[in-house]
Coordinates of C-alpha atoms in Angstrom, one line a residue:
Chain A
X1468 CA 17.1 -2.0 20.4
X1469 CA 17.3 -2.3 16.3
X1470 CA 15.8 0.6 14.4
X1471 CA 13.3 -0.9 12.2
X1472 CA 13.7 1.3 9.1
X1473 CA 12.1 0.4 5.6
X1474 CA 13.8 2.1 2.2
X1475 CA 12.2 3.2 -0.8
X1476 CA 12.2 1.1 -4.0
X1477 CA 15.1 3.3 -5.6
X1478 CA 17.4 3.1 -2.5
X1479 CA 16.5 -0.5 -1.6
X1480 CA 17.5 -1.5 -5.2
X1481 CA 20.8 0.6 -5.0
X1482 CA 21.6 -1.2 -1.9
X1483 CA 21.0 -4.6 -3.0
X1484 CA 23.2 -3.5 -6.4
X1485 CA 26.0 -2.7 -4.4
X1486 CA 25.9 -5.4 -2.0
X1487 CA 25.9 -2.2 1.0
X1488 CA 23.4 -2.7 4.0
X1489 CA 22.8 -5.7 2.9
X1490 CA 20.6 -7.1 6.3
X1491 CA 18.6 -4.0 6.1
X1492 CA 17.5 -4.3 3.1
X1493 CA 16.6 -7.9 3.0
X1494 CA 14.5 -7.4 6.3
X1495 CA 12.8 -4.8 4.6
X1496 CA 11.7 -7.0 1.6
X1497 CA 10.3 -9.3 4.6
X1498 CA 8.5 -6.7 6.5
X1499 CA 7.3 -5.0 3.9
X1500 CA 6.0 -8.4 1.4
X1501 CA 6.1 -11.9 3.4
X1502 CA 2.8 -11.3 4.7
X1503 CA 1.0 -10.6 1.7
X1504 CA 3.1 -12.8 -1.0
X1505 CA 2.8 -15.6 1.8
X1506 CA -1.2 -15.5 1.8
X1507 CA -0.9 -16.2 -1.6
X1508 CA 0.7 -19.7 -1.2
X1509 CA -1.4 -20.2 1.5
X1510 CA -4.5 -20.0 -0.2
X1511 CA -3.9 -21.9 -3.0
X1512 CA -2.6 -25.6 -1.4
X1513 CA 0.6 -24.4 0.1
X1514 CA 1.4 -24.4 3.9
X1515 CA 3.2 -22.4 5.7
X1516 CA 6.7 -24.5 5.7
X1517 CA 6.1 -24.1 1.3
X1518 CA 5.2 -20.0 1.8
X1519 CA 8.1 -19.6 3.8
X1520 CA 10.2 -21.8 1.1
X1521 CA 9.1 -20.0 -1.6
X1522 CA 9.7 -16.7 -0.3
X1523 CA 13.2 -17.0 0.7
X1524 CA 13.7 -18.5 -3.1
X1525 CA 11.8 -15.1 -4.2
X1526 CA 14.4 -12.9 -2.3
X1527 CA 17.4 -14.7 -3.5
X1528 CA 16.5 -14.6 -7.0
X1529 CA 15.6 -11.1 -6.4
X1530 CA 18.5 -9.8 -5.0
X1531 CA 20.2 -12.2 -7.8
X1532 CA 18.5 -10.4 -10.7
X1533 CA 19.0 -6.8 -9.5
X1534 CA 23.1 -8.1 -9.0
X1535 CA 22.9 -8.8 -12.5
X1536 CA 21.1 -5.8 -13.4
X1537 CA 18.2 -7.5 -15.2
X1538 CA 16.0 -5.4 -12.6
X1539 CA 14.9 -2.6 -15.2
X1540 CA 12.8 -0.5 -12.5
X1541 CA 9.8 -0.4 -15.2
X1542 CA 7.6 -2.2 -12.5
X1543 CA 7.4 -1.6 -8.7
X1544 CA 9.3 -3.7 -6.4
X1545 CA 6.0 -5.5 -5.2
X1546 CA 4.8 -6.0 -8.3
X1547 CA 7.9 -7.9 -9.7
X1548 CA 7.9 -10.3 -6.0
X1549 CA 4.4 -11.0 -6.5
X1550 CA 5.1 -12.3 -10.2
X1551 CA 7.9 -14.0 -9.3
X1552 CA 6.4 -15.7 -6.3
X1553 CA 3.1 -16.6 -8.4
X1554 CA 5.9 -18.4 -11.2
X1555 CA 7.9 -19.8 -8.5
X1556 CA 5.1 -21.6 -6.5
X1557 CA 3.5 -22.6 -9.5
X1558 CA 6.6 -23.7 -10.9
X1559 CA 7.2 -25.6 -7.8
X1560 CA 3.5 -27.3 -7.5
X1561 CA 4.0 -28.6 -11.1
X1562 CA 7.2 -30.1 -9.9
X1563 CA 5.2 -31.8 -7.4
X1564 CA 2.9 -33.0 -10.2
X1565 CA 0.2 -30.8 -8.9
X1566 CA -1.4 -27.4 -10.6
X1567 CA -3.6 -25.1 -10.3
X1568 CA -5.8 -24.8 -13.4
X1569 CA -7.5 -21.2 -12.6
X1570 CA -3.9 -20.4 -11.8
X1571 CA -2.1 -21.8 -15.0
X1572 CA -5.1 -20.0 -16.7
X1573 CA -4.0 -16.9 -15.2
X1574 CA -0.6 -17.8 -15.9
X1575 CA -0.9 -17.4 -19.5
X1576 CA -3.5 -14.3 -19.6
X1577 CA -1.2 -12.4 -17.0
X1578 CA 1.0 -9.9 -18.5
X1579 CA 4.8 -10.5 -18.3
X1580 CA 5.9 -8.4 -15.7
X1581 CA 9.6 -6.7 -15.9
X1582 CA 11.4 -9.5 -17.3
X1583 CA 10.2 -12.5 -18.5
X1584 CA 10.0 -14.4 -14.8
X1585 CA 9.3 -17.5 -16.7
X1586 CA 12.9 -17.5 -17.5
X1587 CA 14.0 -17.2 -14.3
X1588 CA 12.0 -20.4 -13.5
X1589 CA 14.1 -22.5 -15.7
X1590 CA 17.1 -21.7 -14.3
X1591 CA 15.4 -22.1 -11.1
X1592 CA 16.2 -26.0 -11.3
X1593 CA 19.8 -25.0 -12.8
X1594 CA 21.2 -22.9 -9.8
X1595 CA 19.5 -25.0 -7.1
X1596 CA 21.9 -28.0 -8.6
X1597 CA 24.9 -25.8 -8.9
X1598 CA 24.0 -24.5 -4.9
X1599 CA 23.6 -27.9 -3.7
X1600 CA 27.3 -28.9 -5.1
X1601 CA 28.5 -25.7 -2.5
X1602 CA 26.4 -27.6 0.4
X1603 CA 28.8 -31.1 -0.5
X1604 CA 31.6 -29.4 0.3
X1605 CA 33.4 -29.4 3.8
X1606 CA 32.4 -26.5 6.3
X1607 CA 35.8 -25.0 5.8
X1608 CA 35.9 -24.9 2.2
X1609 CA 32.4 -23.4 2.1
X1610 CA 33.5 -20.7 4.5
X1611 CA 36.8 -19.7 3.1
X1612 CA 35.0 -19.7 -0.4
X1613 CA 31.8 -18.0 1.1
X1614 CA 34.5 -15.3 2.6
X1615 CA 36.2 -14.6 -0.7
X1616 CA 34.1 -14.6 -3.5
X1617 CA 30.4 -13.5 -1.8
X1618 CA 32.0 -12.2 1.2
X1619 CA 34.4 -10.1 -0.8
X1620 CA 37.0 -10.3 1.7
X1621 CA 41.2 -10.4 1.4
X1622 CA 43.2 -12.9 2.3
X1623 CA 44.2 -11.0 5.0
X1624 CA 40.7 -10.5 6.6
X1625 CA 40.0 -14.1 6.0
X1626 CA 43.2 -15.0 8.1
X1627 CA 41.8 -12.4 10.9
X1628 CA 38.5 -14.9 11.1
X1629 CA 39.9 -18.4 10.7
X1630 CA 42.6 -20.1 12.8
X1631 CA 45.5 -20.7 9.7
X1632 CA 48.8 -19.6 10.5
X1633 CA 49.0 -17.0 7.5
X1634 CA 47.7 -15.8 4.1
X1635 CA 49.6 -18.0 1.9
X1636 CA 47.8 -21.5 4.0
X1637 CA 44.5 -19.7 3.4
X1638 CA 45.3 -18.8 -0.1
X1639 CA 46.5 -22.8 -0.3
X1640 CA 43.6 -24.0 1.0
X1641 CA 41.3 -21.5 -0.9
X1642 CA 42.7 -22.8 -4.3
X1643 CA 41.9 -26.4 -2.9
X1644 CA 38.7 -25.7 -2.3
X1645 CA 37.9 -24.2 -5.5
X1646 CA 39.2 -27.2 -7.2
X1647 CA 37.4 -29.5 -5.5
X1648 CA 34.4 -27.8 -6.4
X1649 CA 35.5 -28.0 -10.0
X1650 CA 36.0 -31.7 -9.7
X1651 CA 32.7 -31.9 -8.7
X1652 CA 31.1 -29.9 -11.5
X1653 CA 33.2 -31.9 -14.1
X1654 CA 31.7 -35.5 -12.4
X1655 CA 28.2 -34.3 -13.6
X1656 CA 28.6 -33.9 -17.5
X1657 CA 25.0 -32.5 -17.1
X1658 CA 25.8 -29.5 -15.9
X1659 CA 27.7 -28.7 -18.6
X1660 CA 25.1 -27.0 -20.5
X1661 CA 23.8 -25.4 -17.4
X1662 CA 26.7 -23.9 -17.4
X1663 CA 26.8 -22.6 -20.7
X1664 CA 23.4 -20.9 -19.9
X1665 CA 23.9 -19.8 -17.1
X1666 CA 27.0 -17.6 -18.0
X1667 CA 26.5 -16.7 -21.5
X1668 CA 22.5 -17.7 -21.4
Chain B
X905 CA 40.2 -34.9 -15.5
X906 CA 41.7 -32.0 -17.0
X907 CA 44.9 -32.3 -18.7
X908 CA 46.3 -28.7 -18.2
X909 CA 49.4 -28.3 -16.0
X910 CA 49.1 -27.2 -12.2
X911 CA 50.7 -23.8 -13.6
X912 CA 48.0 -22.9 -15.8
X913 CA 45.8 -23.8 -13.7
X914 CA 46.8 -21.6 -10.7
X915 CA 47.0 -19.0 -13.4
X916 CA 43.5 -19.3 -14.1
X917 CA 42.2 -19.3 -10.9
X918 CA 44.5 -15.7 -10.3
X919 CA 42.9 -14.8 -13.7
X920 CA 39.5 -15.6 -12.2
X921 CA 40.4 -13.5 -9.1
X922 CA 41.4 -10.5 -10.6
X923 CA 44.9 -11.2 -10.1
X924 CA 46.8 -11.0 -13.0
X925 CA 47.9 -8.0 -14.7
X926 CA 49.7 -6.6 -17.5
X927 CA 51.3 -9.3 -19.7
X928 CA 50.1 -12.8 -18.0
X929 CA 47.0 -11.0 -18.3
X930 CA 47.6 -10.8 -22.1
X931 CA 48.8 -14.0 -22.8
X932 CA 46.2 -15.6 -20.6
X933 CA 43.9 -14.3 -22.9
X934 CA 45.8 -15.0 -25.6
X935 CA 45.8 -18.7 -24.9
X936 CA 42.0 -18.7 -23.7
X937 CA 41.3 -17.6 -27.4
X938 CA 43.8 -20.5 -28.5
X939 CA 42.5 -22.8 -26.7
X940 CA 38.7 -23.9 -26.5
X941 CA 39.4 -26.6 -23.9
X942 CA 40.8 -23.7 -21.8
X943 CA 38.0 -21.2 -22.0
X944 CA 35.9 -24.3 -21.1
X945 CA 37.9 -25.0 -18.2
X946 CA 37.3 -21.3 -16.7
X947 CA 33.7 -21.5 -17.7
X948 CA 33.7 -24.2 -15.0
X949 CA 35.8 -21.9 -12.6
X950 CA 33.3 -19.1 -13.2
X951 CA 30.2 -21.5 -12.6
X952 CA 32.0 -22.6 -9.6
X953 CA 32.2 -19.0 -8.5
X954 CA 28.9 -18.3 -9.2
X955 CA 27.5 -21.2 -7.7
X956 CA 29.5 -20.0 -4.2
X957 CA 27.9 -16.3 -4.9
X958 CA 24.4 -17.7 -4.9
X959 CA 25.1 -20.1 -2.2
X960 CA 26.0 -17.2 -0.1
X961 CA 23.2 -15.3 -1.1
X962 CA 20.8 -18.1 0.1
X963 CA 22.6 -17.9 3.1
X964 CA 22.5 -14.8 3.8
X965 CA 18.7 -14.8 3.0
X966 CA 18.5 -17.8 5.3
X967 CA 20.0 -16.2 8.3
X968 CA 17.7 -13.4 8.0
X969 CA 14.8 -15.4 7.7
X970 CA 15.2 -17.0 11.0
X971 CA 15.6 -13.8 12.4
X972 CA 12.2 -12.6 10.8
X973 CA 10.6 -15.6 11.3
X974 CA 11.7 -15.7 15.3
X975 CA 10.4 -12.4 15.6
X976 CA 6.9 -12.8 14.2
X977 CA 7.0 -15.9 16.2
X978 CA 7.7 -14.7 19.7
X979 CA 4.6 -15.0 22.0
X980 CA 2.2 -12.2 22.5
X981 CA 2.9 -11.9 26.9
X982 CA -0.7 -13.0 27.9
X983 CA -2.3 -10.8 30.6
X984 CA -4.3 -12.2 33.4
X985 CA -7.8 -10.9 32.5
X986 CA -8.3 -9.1 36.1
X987 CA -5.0 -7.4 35.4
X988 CA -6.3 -6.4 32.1
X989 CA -9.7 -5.0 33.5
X990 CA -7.1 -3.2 36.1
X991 CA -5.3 -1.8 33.4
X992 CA -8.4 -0.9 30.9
X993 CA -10.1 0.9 34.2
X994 CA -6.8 2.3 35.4
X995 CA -6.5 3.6 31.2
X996 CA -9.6 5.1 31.1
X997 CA -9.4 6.6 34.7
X998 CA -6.4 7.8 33.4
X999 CA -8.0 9.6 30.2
X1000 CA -10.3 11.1 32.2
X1001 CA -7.8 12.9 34.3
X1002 CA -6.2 14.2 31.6
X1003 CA -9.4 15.4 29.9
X1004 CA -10.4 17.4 32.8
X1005 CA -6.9 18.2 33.4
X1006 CA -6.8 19.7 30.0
X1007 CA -10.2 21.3 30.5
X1008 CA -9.1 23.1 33.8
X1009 CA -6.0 24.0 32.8
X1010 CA -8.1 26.3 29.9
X1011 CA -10.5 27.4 32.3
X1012 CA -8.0 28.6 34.0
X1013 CA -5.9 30.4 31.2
X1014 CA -8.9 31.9 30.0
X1015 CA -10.7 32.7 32.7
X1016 CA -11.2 36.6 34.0
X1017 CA -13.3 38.7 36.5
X1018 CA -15.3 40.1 34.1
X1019 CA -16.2 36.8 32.7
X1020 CA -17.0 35.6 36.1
X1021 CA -19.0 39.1 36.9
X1022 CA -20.9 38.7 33.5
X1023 CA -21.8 34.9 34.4
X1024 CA -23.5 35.4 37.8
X1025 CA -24.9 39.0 37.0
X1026 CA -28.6 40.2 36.9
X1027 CA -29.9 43.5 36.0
X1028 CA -32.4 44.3 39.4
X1029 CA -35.6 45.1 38.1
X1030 CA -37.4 47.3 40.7
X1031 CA -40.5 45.9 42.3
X1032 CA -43.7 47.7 40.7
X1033 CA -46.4 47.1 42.9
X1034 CA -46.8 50.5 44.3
X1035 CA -49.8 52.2 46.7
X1036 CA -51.9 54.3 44.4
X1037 CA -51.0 57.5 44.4
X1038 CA -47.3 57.4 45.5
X1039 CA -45.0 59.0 42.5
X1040 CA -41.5 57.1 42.3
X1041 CA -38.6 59.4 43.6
X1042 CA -36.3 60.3 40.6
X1043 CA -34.1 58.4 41.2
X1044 CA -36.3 55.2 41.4
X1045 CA -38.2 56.5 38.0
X1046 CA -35.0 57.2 36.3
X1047 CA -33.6 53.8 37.4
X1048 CA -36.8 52.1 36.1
X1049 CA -35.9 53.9 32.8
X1050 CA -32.5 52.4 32.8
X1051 CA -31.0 56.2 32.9
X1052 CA -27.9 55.3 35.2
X1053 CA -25.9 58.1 34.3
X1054 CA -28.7 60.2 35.0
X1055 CA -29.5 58.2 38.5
X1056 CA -25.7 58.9 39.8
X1057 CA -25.7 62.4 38.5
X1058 CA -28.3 63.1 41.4
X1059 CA -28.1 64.9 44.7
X1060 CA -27.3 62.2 47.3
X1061 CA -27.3 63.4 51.3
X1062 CA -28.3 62.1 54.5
X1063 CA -32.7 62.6 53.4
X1064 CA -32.1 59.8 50.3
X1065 CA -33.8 57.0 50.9
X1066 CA -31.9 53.1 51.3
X1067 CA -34.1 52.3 48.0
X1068 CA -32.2 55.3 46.6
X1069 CA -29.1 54.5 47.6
X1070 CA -29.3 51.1 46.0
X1071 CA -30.4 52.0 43.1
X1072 CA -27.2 54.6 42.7
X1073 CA -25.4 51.3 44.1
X1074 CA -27.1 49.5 41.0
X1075 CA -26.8 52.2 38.5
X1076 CA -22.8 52.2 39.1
X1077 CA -22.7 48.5 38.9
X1078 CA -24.3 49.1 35.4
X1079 CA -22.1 51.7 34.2
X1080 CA -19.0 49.1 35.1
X1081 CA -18.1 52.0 38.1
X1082 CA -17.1 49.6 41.1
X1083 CA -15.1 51.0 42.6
X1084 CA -18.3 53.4 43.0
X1085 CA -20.8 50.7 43.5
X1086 CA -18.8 49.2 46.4
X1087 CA -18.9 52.4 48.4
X1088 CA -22.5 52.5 47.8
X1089 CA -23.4 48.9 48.7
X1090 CA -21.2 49.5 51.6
X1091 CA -23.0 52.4 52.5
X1092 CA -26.7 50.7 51.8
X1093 CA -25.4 47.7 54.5
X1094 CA -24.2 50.2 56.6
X1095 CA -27.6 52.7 56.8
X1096 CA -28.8 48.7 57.8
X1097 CA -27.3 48.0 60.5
X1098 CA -29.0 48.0 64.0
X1099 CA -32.3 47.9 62.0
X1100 CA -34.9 44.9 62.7
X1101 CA -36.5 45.6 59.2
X1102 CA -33.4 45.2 57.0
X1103 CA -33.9 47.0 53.4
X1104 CA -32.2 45.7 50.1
X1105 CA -29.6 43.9 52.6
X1106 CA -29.2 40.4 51.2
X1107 CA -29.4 42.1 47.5
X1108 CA -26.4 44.7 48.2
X1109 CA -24.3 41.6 50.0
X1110 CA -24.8 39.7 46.7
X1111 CA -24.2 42.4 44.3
X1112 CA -20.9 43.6 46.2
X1113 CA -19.7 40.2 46.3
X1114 CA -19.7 40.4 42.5
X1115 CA -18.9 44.1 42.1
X1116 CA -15.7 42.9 44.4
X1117 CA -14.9 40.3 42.0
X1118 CA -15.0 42.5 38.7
X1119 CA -12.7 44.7 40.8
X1120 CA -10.4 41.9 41.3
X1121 CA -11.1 42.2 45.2
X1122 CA -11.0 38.6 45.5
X1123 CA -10.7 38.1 49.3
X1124 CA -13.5 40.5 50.1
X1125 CA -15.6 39.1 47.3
X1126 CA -14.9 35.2 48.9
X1127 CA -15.9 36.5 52.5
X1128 CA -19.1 37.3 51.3
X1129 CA -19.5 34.8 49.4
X1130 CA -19.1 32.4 51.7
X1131 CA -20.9 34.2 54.0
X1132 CA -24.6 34.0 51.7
X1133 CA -23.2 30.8 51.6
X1134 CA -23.1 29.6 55.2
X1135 CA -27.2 31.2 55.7
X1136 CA -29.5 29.2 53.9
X1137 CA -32.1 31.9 54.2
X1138 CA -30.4 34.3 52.6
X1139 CA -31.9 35.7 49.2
X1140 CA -29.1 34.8 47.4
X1141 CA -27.9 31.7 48.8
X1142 CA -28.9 29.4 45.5
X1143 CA -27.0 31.6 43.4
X1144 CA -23.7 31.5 44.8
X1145 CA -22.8 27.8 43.8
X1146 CA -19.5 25.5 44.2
X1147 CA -18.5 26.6 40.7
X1148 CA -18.8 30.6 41.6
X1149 CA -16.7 29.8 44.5
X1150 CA -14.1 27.3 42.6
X1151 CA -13.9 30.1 39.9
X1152 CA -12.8 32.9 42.2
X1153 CA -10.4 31.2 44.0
X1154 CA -8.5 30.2 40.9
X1155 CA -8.7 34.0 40.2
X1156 CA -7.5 34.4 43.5
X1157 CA -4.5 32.2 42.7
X1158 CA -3.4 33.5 39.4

């Protein structure tokens, strides 16, 4: 039977910094926030499917912005999710053509909380093209990539969880796979700038 | 299309990987600064890098989500509703036990002979209505006086009456004596014996009873007990209840 444990703010931050217990810690941020930060969709023209949505995209950019150490700590945990999901669903119901007028009000009168969130919702649009390129690819590629660079794993442990022959095919077919990636970002001339914001932004 | 050599280009994906080292490294960097078209050329890799980071984030997220989800999701077990009644009655049943488990159990622990003897004990108050000029004895005026030491310090032989001989009885129960009283209540059921008009019988079987009891006697003090008990025209057959009884025998058993 799994031992439901929940962390504090410092040590669930330190955890999602270093990339250690990682499944813990993201069950936490569920137990302790979907609930609440879900009612909030809910109640203002979202289902269920769109509060569920939202709230994985909360924890992603989340854990994204602590990696990055934008996540200052000058706010509580809760109080940066529930700013960040109030930008992303409203963010998301003006992409639907859709707002909230008492809610853009707010928007505006609200207090910027952390970081500016509202930043966060422009590359919001940015990373969800560069994550959908990823999803084009081939299962394999997206596992041996997946392995290496978020999985931080060698060659060697990659070989002991794929079915290649030896590290050198891996590291082959690992090269290929990044390069077909980088094909695809240089088909979409777009992205270009994307990229320019996103890693020097 | 890039028009960079397969070389350089492996060299910038080991660059990207943390790979190269001392002077590659260097002249990598060298050539990166060079060379605008190759610095944009790993700003792509790194995208491309970041872009498998985040999608394994989401994934990650996503597998846990499901797990969350599925958990919140799985179905409360319904109970049948006479199964639930079974279970409320059998809970509260339950409770109950335990309650006056809990309350027995410190009964018990806390319970003594001289709490039982104080509980069930009545000073005798001698009758008053008395033929005009008849004095009290003594030890019947004294008695009335409440002077117990006084009332045992007296001359007791074979001429003292059975009313004096129960109040000596009485006078030791009062002065916590008894061991003292018992001989005396003895000897007041004793002087009764063979007599059709019994004398301060029933009262001396009673107040032995509890005089046994403060003496920790608690076999005699039962078998009286239970013999007042068994008559229900003794005078002290209401005052020996089920609880006097229950409480003795748990003395009995500690």
């Amino acid at each position: 039977m799994e031992v439901i444990r929940n962390f504090p703010d410092s040590e669930l931050v330190a955890n999602l910094r270093n990339g250690k217990k990682m499944d813990e810690s993201i069950k936490t941020i569920y137990r302790s926030y979907f609930d609440s930060l879900s009612w909030y969709v809910m109640n203002n023209s979202g289902s269920r499917q769109d509060a569920e949505d939202i709230f994985q995209e909360v924890v992603v950019n989340f854990i994204d912005v602590v990696q990055k150490d934008k996540f200052r700590g000058e706010s509580s945990i809760k109080t940066f999710l529930y700013s960040l999901n109030r930008f992303t669903w409203l963010n998301e119901l003006k992409k639907r053509g859709r707002s909230l007028k008492r809610e853009e009000k707010y928007e505006h009168e609200q207090d910027r909380v952390e970081l500016d969130t509202s930043e966060l919702m422009t590359e919001r649009e940015e990373k969800a093209t560069l994550t959908n390129l990823v999803a084009k690819l081939g299962q394999t590629c997206q596992k041996i990539l997946i392995l290496f660079y978020y999985e931080n794993l060698s060659m060697k442990e990659i070989l002991a969880v794929t079915d290649y022959d030896n590290e050198q095919v891996v590291r082959n077919k690992k090269y290929k796979c990044l390069k077909q990636l980088e094909k695809m970002i240089n088909e979409r001339p777009a992205l270009k700038k994307i990229l320019k914001n996103l890693l020097h932004g | 299309m890039d028009n960079f050599t397969p070389d350089i280009s492996e060299k910038l994906v080991q660059y990207l990987d943390g790979e190269l080292t001392g002077n590659e490294k260097e002249e990598l960097e060298q050539q990166l600064k060079s060379y605008p078209a190759l610095q944009e050329k790993l700003d792509t890799l790194l995208a491309a890098k970041e872009s498998i980071r985040l999608y394994g984030l989401k994934q990650k997220v996503a597998a846990i989500h499901h797990i969350i989800m599925d958990e919140s999701e799985k179905p409360v077990k319904q109970i049948n509703p006479v199964k639930r009644i079974l279970r409320f009655s059998i809970a509260i049943a339950a409770s109950i036990v335990l309650v006056y488990g809990a309350y027995m159990a410190y009964i018990f622990m806390t319970l003594t002979p001289e709490k039982v003897f104080a509980a069930n004990f009545q000073p005798y108050e001698l009758v008053t209505s008395r033929d005009i000029g008849i004095e009290d004895s003594p030890a019947l005026r004294l008695y009335r006086e409440k002077k117990y030491s006084e009332v045992v310090g007296l001359p007791y032989d074979s001429n003292s009456t059975i009313e004096e001989e129960f109040v000596r009885a009485m006078s030791f129960t009062e002065l916590r004596n008894s061991e003292k009283a018992i001989e005396s209540f003895k000897h007041v059921i004793a002087s009764n014996e063979n007599k059709s008009m019994k004398i301060y019988y029933d009262e001396s079987e009673y107040y032995l009873a509890l005089n046994y009891i403060r003496n920790k006697e608690y076999k005699n003090g039962l078998k009286l007990l239970n013999k007042i008990k068994e008559n229900p025209r003794h005078l002290y057959y209401d005052k020996v209840s089920a609880k006097l009884l229950r409480k003795v025998k748990m003395l009995e058993k500690r």
